[in-house]
CSV table of C-alpha atoms in Angstrom, one decimal:
chain,number,residue,atom,x,y,z
A,1,LEU,CA,0.0,0.0,0.0
A,2,LYS,CA,1.5,3.3,-1.1
A,3,SER,CA,1.1,6.3,1.1
A,4,ALA,CA,-1.0,9.3,0.0
A,5,THR,CA,2.2,11.4,-0.4
A,6,GLU,CA,3.9,8.9,-2.7
A,7,GLU,CA,0.8,8.5,-4.9
A,8,ILE,CA,0.4,12.3,-5.2
A,9,GLU,CA,4.1,12.6,-6.0
A,10,THR,CA,3.8,10.0,-8.8
A,11,LEU,CA,0.7,11.9,-10.1
A,12,ILE,CA,2.7,15.1,-10.2
A,13,ALA,CA,5.6,13.4,-12.0
A,14,LEU,CA,3.2,12.0,-14.7
A,15,MET,CA,1.5,15.4,-15.1
A,16,ALA,CA,4.9,17.1,-15.5
A,17,ARG,CA,5.4,15.0,-18.6
A,18,LEU,CA,2.7,16.9,-20.4
A,19,PRO,CA,3.8,19.6,-22.8
A,20,GLY,CA,3.4,23.1,-21.2
A,21,LEU,CA,3.5,21.8,-17.6
A,22,GLY,CA,6.8,21.8,-15.7
A,23,PRO,CA,7.3,20.3,-12.2
A,24,ARG,CA,6.0,23.4,-10.5
A,25,SER,CA,2.9,23.9,-12.6
A,26,ALA,CA,2.2,20.1,-12.5
A,27,ARG,CA,2.2,20.4,-8.7
A,28,ARG,CA,-0.3,23.3,-8.9
A,29,ALA,CA,-2.5,21.4,-11.3
A,30,VAL,CA,-2.5,18.3,-9.0
A,31,LEU,CA,-3.4,20.4,-6.0
A,32,HIS,CA,-6.3,21.9,-8.0
A,33,LEU,CA,-7.4,18.4,-9.1
A,34,ILE,CA,-7.4,17.1,-5.5
A,35,ARG,CA,-9.4,20.1,-4.3
A,36,LYS,CA,-11.9,19.5,-7.1
A,37,ARG,CA,-11.7,15.7,-6.8
A,38,SER,CA,-15.4,15.0,-7.3
A,39,THR,CA,-16.2,17.6,-9.9
A,40,LEU,CA,-13.0,17.6,-12.0
A,41,MET,CA,-10.5,14.8,-11.1
A,42,ASP,CA,-12.9,11.9,-11.1
A,43,PRO,CA,-14.7,12.8,-14.4
A,44,LEU,CA,-11.2,13.5,-16.0
A,45,ALA,CA,-9.9,10.2,-14.8
A,46,THR,CA,-12.9,8.3,-16.2
A,47,LEU,CA,-12.9,10.1,-19.6
A,48,MET,CA,-9.1,9.8,-19.9
A,49,GLY,CA,-9.3,6.1,-19.2
A,50,HIS,CA,-12.0,5.7,-21.8
A,51,VAL,CA,-10.3,7.8,-24.5
A,52,ALA,CA,-7.0,5.9,-23.9
A,53,GLU,CA,-8.8,2.6,-24.2
A,54,ALA,CA,-11.0,3.5,-27.2
A,55,THR,CA,-8.8,5.6,-29.4
A,56,ARG,CA,-6.9,4.2,-32.3
A,57,GLU,CA,-5.7,5.5,-35.7
A,58,CYS,CA,-8.1,5.6,-38.6
A,59,SER,CA,-7.0,2.8,-41.0
A,60,ARG,CA,-7.8,5.1,-43.9
A,61,CYS,CA,-6.4,8.5,-43.0
A,62,GLY,CA,-4.4,8.2,-39.7
A,63,ASN,CA,-6.8,10.6,-37.8
A,64,PHE,CA,-7.8,9.5,-34.3
A,65,ALA,CA,-10.9,7.3,-34.2
A,66,THR,CA,-12.9,5.1,-31.9
A,67,SER,CA,-13.6,2.6,-34.7
A,68,ASP,CA,-11.6,1.4,-37.7
A,69,ILE,CA,-12.7,4.4,-39.8
A,70,CYS,CA,-12.7,7.9,-38.3
A,71,ASP,CA,-15.6,10.4,-38.0
A,72,ILE,CA,-14.4,12.4,-41.0
A,73,CYS,CA,-13.7,9.4,-43.4
A,74,SER,CA,-17.1,7.9,-42.5
A,75,ASP,CA,-19.0,11.2,-43.0
A,76,PRO,CA,-20.9,11.0,-46.3
A,77,ALA,CA,-21.2,14.8,-46.4
A,78,ARG,CA,-17.4,15.1,-46.9
A,79,ASP,CA,-16.1,15.4,-50.4
A,80,ILE,CA,-14.3,12.2,-51.3
A,81,GLY,CA,-12.7,13.9,-54.3
A,82,GLU,CA,-10.4,16.1,-52.2
A,83,ILE,CA,-7.6,14.9,-49.9
A,84,CYS,CA,-5.7,17.3,-47.6
A,85,ILE,CA,-2.2,16.0,-46.7
A,86,VAL,CA,-1.0,17.0,-43.3
A,87,GLU,CA,2.0,16.0,-41.1
A,88,ASP,CA,0.2,15.1,-38.0
A,89,VAL,CA,-3.2,15.1,-36.2
A,90,ALA,CA,-2.5,18.5,-34.7
A,91,ASP,CA,-2.4,20.0,-38.2
A,92,LEU,CA,-5.6,18.1,-39.1
A,93,TRP,CA,-7.3,19.6,-36.0
A,94,ALA,CA,-6.0,23.1,-37.0
A,95,MET,CA,-7.5,22.7,-40.5
A,96,GLU,CA,-10.8,21.5,-39.0
A,97,ARG,CA,-10.9,24.6,-36.8
A,98,GLY,CA,-10.7,26.7,-39.9
A,99,LYS,CA,-14.0,25.1,-41.0
A,100,ALA,CA,-13.1,25.8,-44.7
A,101,PHE,CA,-12.1,22.3,-45.9
A,102,LYS,CA,-14.9,19.9,-46.7
A,103,GLY,CA,-12.8,17.0,-48.1
A,104,ARG,CA,-10.9,14.3,-46.3
A,105,TYR,CA,-7.4,14.0,-44.9
A,106,HIS,CA,-4.3,11.9,-45.0
A,107,VAL,CA,-2.0,12.1,-41.9
A,108,LEU,CA,1.6,11.2,-42.9
A,109,GLY,CA,2.8,11.0,-39.3
A,110,GLY,CA,6.3,12.1,-40.3
A,111,MET,CA,8.3,13.7,-43.1
A,112,LEU,CA,11.0,12.4,-45.5
A,113,SER,CA,14.4,12.9,-44.0
A,114,ALA,CA,17.7,11.9,-45.5
A,115,LEU,CA,19.4,12.6,-42.2
A,116,ASP,CA,17.1,10.4,-40.1
A,117,ALA,CA,16.9,7.8,-43.0
A,118,ILE,CA,13.1,8.2,-43.3
A,119,GLY,CA,12.1,7.1,-46.8
A,120,PRO,CA,8.7,7.1,-48.6
A,121,GLU,CA,7.7,3.7,-47.2
A,122,ASP,CA,8.3,4.8,-43.6
A,123,ILE,CA,5.6,7.5,-43.9
A,124,GLY,CA,3.3,5.4,-46.0
A,125,ILE,CA,3.5,7.3,-49.3
A,126,PRO,CA,3.0,4.2,-51.5
A,127,SER,CA,-0.4,3.5,-49.7
A,128,LEU,CA,-1.3,7.2,-50.0
A,129,LEU,CA,-0.7,7.1,-53.7
A,130,SER,CA,-2.8,4.0,-54.2
A,131,ARG,CA,-5.5,5.5,-52.0
A,132,ILE,CA,-5.5,8.6,-54.3
A,133,VAL,CA,-5.9,6.5,-57.4
A,134,SER,CA,-8.4,4.0,-56.0
A,135,GLU,CA,-10.7,6.7,-54.5
A,136,GLN,CA,-10.5,8.7,-57.7
A,137,VAL,CA,-9.4,11.9,-55.9
A,138,ARG,CA,-9.6,15.0,-58.1
A,139,GLU,CA,-7.4,17.3,-55.9
A,140,VAL,CA,-4.6,16.8,-53.4
A,141,ILE,CA,-4.0,19.8,-51.1
A,142,LEU,CA,-0.6,19.8,-49.5
A,143,ALA,CA,-0.9,21.5,-46.1
A,144,LEU,CA,2.6,20.9,-44.9
A,145,ASN,CA,5.0,23.1,-42.9
A,146,ALA,CA,7.8,25.3,-44.2
A,147,THR,CA,10.6,23.0,-43.0
A,148,VAL,CA,13.1,21.5,-45.4
A,149,GLU,CA,11.9,18.0,-44.7
A,150,ALA,CA,8.2,19.0,-45.3
A,151,GLN,CA,9.0,20.8,-48.5
A,152,THR,CA,11.1,17.8,-49.7
A,153,THR,CA,8.1,15.6,-48.9
A,154,ALA,CA,5.7,17.9,-50.7
A,155,HIS,CA,7.8,17.8,-53.9
A,156,TYR,CA,8.2,14.1,-53.7
A,157,ILE,CA,4.4,13.6,-53.5
A,158,ALA,CA,3.8,16.1,-56.3
A,159,ASP,CA,6.4,14.4,-58.5
A,160,ALA,CA,4.9,10.9,-57.8
A,161,LEU,CA,1.4,12.2,-58.8
A,162,ARG,CA,2.6,13.8,-62.1
A,163,GLU,CA,1.4,10.8,-64.1
A,164,ALA,CA,-1.9,10.5,-62.2
A,165,ASN,CA,-5.0,12.6,-63.2
A,166,VAL,CA,-4.9,14.6,-60.0
A,167,GLN,CA,-4.5,18.3,-59.4
A,168,VAL,CA,-1.9,19.0,-56.7
A,169,THR,CA,-2.2,22.3,-54.8
A,170,SER,CA,-0.7,23.8,-51.6
A,171,LEU,CA,-1.9,26.3,-49.1
A,172,ALA,CA,-1.3,29.9,-50.0
A,173,GLN,CA,1.4,31.7,-48.2
A,174,GLY,CA,1.1,35.4,-47.2
A,175,VAL,CA,0.4,37.8,-44.5
A,176,PRO,CA,-1.9,36.3,-41.8
A,177,ILE,CA,-5.3,37.9,-41.4
A,178,GLY,CA,-4.9,40.7,-38.9
A,179,GLY,CA,-1.1,40.2,-39.0
A,180,GLU,CA,1.1,43.3,-38.6
A,181,LEU,CA,3.9,43.6,-41.1
A,182,ASP,CA,6.3,44.8,-38.4
A,183,TYR,CA,6.0,41.4,-36.6
A,184,LEU,CA,6.3,39.2,-39.6
A,185,ASP,CA,9.5,37.2,-40.5
A,186,ASP,CA,11.3,38.2,-43.8
A,187,GLY,CA,10.3,34.9,-45.5
A,188,THR,CA,6.6,35.6,-45.1
A,189,ILE,CA,6.9,39.1,-46.4
A,190,GLN,CA,8.9,37.9,-49.4
A,191,ALA,CA,6.3,35.2,-50.1
A,192,ALA,CA,3.5,37.6,-49.7
A,193,LEU,CA,5.1,40.1,-52.1
A,194,ARG,CA,5.8,37.4,-54.7
A,195,ALA,CA,2.2,36.2,-54.5
A,196,ARG,CA,0.7,39.7,-54.6
A,197,LYS,CA,-2.7,40.2,-56.2
A,198,ARG,CA,-4.4,43.0,-58.0
A,199,PHE,CA,-6.3,45.2,-55.5
B,1,LEU,CA,-22.5,6.6,-28.0
B,2,LYS,CA,-20.4,9.7,-28.3
B,3,SER,CA,-18.0,10.2,-31.3
B,4,ALA,CA,-14.3,10.2,-30.9
B,5,THR,CA,-14.2,13.9,-31.7
B,6,GLU,CA,-16.8,14.8,-29.0
B,7,GLU,CA,-15.0,12.8,-26.3
B,8,ILE,CA,-11.7,14.4,-27.2
B,9,GLU,CA,-13.2,17.9,-27.2
B,10,THR,CA,-14.7,17.2,-23.7
B,11,LEU,CA,-11.3,16.0,-22.5
B,12,ILE,CA,-9.7,19.2,-23.8
B,13,ALA,CA,-12.4,21.3,-22.1
B,14,LEU,CA,-11.7,19.4,-18.7
B,15,MET,CA,-8.0,19.8,-19.1
B,16,ALA,CA,-8.3,23.5,-19.9
B,17,ARG,CA,-9.8,23.9,-16.4
B,18,LEU,CA,-6.4,23.1,-14.8
B,19,PRO,CA,-4.4,26.2,-13.7
B,20,GLY,CA,-1.6,26.9,-16.1
B,21,LEU,CA,-3.4,25.3,-19.1
B,22,GLY,CA,-5.5,27.4,-21.5
B,23,PRO,CA,-7.6,26.0,-24.3
B,24,ARG,CA,-4.6,25.9,-26.7
B,25,SER,CA,-2.2,24.2,-24.3
B,26,ALA,CA,-4.9,21.8,-23.2
B,27,ARG,CA,-5.3,20.8,-26.8
B,28,ARG,CA,-1.6,20.2,-27.1
B,29,ALA,CA,-1.6,18.2,-23.8
B,30,VAL,CA,-4.5,16.0,-25.0
B,31,LEU,CA,-2.8,15.4,-28.3
B,32,HIS,CA,0.4,14.3,-26.4
B,33,LEU,CA,-1.7,12.1,-24.1
B,34,ILE,CA,-3.4,10.3,-27.1
B,35,ARG,CA,-0.1,9.8,-28.7
B,36,LYS,CA,1.3,8.2,-25.5
B,37,ARG,CA,-2.0,6.6,-24.6
B,38,SER,CA,-0.5,3.3,-23.3
B,39,THR,CA,2.6,4.7,-21.6
B,40,LEU,CA,1.2,7.9,-20.2
B,41,MET,CA,-2.6,8.4,-20.6
B,42,ASP,CA,-3.7,5.1,-19.3
B,43,PRO,CA,-1.4,5.1,-16.1
B,44,LEU,CA,-2.4,8.7,-15.5
B,45,ALA,CA,-6.2,7.9,-15.7
B,46,THR,CA,-5.8,5.0,-13.3
B,47,LEU,CA,-3.7,6.9,-10.8
B,48,MET,CA,-6.0,10.0,-11.0
B,49,GLY,CA,-9.1,7.8,-10.4
B,50,HIS,CA,-7.4,6.2,-7.5
B,51,VAL,CA,-6.2,9.5,-5.9
B,52,ALA,CA,-9.6,11.1,-6.5
B,53,GLU,CA,-11.3,8.2,-4.8
B,54,ALA,CA,-8.9,7.7,-1.9
B,55,THR,CA,-7.9,11.2,-0.9
B,56,ARG,CA,-9.7,13.0,1.9
B,57,GLU,CA,-8.7,15.7,4.5
B,58,CYS,CA,-6.8,14.6,7.6
B,59,SER,CA,-9.2,15.0,10.5
B,60,ARG,CA,-6.4,16.4,12.7
B,61,CYS,CA,-4.5,18.8,10.5
B,62,GLY,CA,-6.4,19.2,7.2
B,63,ASN,CA,-3.5,17.8,5.0
B,64,PHE,CA,-4.5,15.4,2.3
B,65,ALA,CA,-4.6,11.8,3.5
B,66,THR,CA,-5.8,8.4,2.4
B,67,SER,CA,-6.9,7.4,5.9
B,68,ASP,CA,-8.5,9.4,8.7
B,69,ILE,CA,-5.1,10.7,9.9
B,70,CYS,CA,-2.4,11.9,7.3
B,71,ASP,CA,1.1,10.5,6.9
B,72,ILE,CA,2.6,13.4,8.8
B,73,CYS,CA,0.3,13.3,11.8
B,74,SER,CA,0.7,9.5,12.1
B,75,ASP,CA,4.5,9.7,11.8
B,76,PRO,CA,5.9,9.0,15.4
B,77,ALA,CA,9.2,10.7,14.3
B,78,ARG,CA,7.5,14.1,14.0
B,79,ASP,CA,7.7,16.4,17.0
B,80,ILE,CA,4.2,16.7,18.5
B,81,GLY,CA,5.3,19.8,20.4
B,82,GLU,CA,5.5,22.0,17.3
B,83,ILE,CA,2.6,23.0,15.1
B,84,CYS,CA,3.1,25.0,11.9
B,85,ILE,CA,0.0,26.9,10.9
B,86,VAL,CA,-0.4,27.3,7.1
B,87,GLU,CA,-3.2,28.7,4.9
B,88,ASP,CA,-3.5,25.7,2.6
B,89,VAL,CA,-2.0,22.4,1.6
B,90,ALA,CA,0.1,24.1,-1.1
B,91,ASP,CA,1.9,26.0,1.7
B,92,LEU,CA,2.3,22.7,3.7
B,93,TRP,CA,3.9,21.1,0.6
B,94,ALA,CA,6.2,24.1,0.3
B,95,MET,CA,7.3,23.8,4.0
B,96,GLU,CA,7.9,20.1,3.5
B,97,ARG,CA,10.1,20.7,0.4
B,98,GLY,CA,12.2,22.9,2.7
B,99,LYS,CA,12.9,19.7,4.8
B,100,ALA,CA,13.6,21.9,7.8
B,101,PHE,CA,10.5,21.5,9.9
B,102,LYS,CA,10.1,18.3,11.9
B,103,GLY,CA,6.9,19.1,13.8
B,104,ARG,CA,3.2,18.9,12.6
B,105,TYR,CA,0.9,21.2,10.7
B,106,HIS,CA,-2.5,22.8,10.9
B,107,VAL,CA,-4.1,23.8,7.6
B,108,LEU,CA,-6.6,26.6,8.1
B,109,GLY,CA,-8.1,26.4,4.6
B,110,GLY,CA,-8.9,30.1,4.7
B,111,MET,CA,-8.2,33.4,6.4
B,112,LEU,CA,-10.3,35.7,8.6
B,113,SER,CA,-12.0,38.3,6.4
B,114,ALA,CA,-14.4,41.0,7.5
B,115,LEU,CA,-15.2,41.7,3.8
B,116,ASP,CA,-16.2,38.1,3.1
B,117,ALA,CA,-17.7,37.6,6.6
B,118,ILE,CA,-15.3,34.8,7.4
B,119,GLY,CA,-15.0,34.5,11.2
B,120,PRO,CA,-12.8,32.3,13.5
B,121,GLU,CA,-15.4,29.4,13.5
B,122,ASP,CA,-15.4,29.3,9.7
B,123,ILE,CA,-11.7,28.5,9.5
B,124,GLY,CA,-11.8,26.2,12.6
B,125,ILE,CA,-9.8,28.4,15.0
B,126,PRO,CA,-11.6,27.1,18.1
B,127,SER,CA,-10.7,23.5,17.3
B,128,LEU,CA,-7.1,24.6,16.5
B,129,LEU,CA,-6.9,26.2,19.9
B,130,SER,CA,-8.2,23.2,21.7
B,131,ARG,CA,-5.9,21.0,19.7
B,132,ILE,CA,-2.9,23.1,20.8
B,133,VAL,CA,-3.9,22.8,24.5
B,134,SER,CA,-4.8,19.1,24.4
B,135,GLU,CA,-1.7,18.1,22.5
B,136,GLN,CA,0.5,20.1,24.9
B,137,VAL,CA,2.1,22.0,22.1
B,138,ARG,CA,5.2,24.0,23.0
B,139,GLU,CA,5.5,26.2,20.0
B,140,VAL,CA,3.2,27.5,17.3
B,141,ILE,CA,4.9,28.7,14.1
B,142,LEU,CA,2.8,31.0,12.0
B,143,ALA,CA,3.7,30.4,8.3
B,144,LEU,CA,1.1,32.7,6.8
B,145,ASN,CA,1.3,35.0,3.8
B,146,ALA,CA,1.8,38.8,3.8
B,147,THR,CA,-1.8,39.6,2.9
B,148,VAL,CA,-3.9,41.8,5.2
B,149,GLU,CA,-6.3,38.8,5.9
B,150,ALA,CA,-3.4,36.5,6.7
B,151,GLN,CA,-1.8,39.0,9.1
B,152,THR,CA,-5.1,39.7,10.8
B,153,THR,CA,-5.5,35.9,11.2
B,154,ALA,CA,-2.0,35.6,12.6
B,155,HIS,CA,-2.6,38.4,15.2
B,156,TYR,CA,-6.0,36.8,16.1
B,157,ILE,CA,-4.3,33.4,16.8
B,158,ALA,CA,-1.4,35.0,18.7
B,159,ASP,CA,-3.9,37.0,20.9
B,160,ALA,CA,-6.0,33.9,21.5
B,161,LEU,CA,-2.9,32.0,22.7
B,162,ARG,CA,-1.7,34.8,25.0
B,163,GLU,CA,-3.1,33.0,28.1
B,164,ALA,CA,-1.9,29.5,27.0
B,165,ASN,CA,1.6,28.3,27.8
B,166,VAL,CA,2.7,28.3,24.2
B,167,GLN,CA,5.4,30.2,22.3
B,168,VAL,CA,4.1,31.8,19.2
B,169,THR,CA,6.7,32.5,16.4
B,170,SER,CA,6.5,33.4,12.7
B,171,LEU,CA,8.8,32.8,9.8
B,172,ALA,CA,11.6,35.3,9.4
B,173,GLN,CA,11.3,37.9,6.7
B,174,GLY,CA,14.3,39.0,4.6
B,175,VAL,CA,16.3,38.6,1.4
B,176,PRO,CA,15.7,35.2,-0.2
B,177,ILE,CA,18.9,33.0,-0.4
B,178,GLY,CA,20.5,33.8,-3.8
B,179,GLY,CA,18.1,36.7,-4.2
B,180,GLU,CA,19.3,39.9,-5.9
B,181,LEU,CA,18.5,43.2,-4.2
B,182,ASP,CA,17.8,44.8,-7.5
B,183,TYR,CA,14.8,42.5,-8.1
B,184,LEU,CA,13.3,42.6,-4.6
B,185,ASP,CA,10.2,44.5,-3.7
B,186,ASP,CA,10.5,47.5,-1.4
B,187,GLY,CA,8.6,45.7,1.5
B,188,THR,CA,11.1,42.9,1.5
B,189,ILE,CA,14.1,45.2,1.6
B,190,GLN,CA,12.6,47.2,4.4
B,191,ALA,CA,11.8,44.0,6.4
B,192,ALA,CA,15.3,42.7,5.8
B,193,LEU,CA,16.9,46.0,7.0
B,194,ARG,CA,14.7,46.1,10.1
B,195,ALA,CA,15.7,42.5,11.0
B,196,ARG,CA,19.4,43.0,10.2
B,197,LYS,CA,21.9,40.8,12.1
B,198,ARG,CA,25.5,41.3,13.3
B,199,PHE,CA,27.8,40.0,10.6
């Protein structure tokens, strides 16, 4: 039988492994949890246990799901003709928050990297390509980051689809809505100038 | 049956109620939890559920405990003759991290406040006083904050113990170890100067 102090210390150590929480803020969080143990800690534990047990990767797109196919892939209202390619589920969530994309996704889960010896098979590009052909996708939207690896991956996918009857696009680059020029990095300003539009 | 997305959104909303986590960082934390669902989320859920179910307040001092009396109150190595009075369990934990105090505690759980109509009975001062007398406490150490309410509470307790055969002390005020004068508030510098010692 562990003592209360030991259990609470273990709980603090586990909480401190979450991004954004250090040892000090994990301690404060656990204190808050114990104070609200019936209204917050107990429901949180139950839900966490359930999500941990029920969540898996969608076998089609890599999104999180509670069944073999995720909510988005199994939604008949989503356009099967458009696939948005993202690096990870965080990016998929960000796209969904934008509420502008009505197609489906493909989560790569990683980027090509010569340094880390990550090749096309490691991030499932062959199965992505066959998915695009078999589902008769009209447009592939590359929503990848600006890193060297992500851009290499984007070019690799675009090249591989050159023969297929698919339009390949990527997200526009430019000044964020409400962004102040003074706070933008040089690369963004250069990209926004290159892609300038008639007013 | 709730969808995966709904459950995950509920989980994010619960996590966002923790101090130090906003909606954005709660989202990142949940994403991390789902990625590490077997090594982190599942153990965390189990432990959280257990702590939520097992933890209560020590009937003697107010510390968190898994039985009627907490680890500190039931430790025969702790000096029963010294009681350190703190506002909440966070302060008790801070004192314990200091590893310098070998007596026992009393958690008030609040401070006297004329504004909020919190009187001595509301924060259990009568039972604290009878505890001090019945346990034949030699010294009461006031480890309370510098707020008006805390100082009012400290004076109230000291006054109430004037008749009892108990020494009442409070934590020394001064420059923190390693603290730089330049960064200290005026009140601390004034207190440190008033309490100056022969070098």
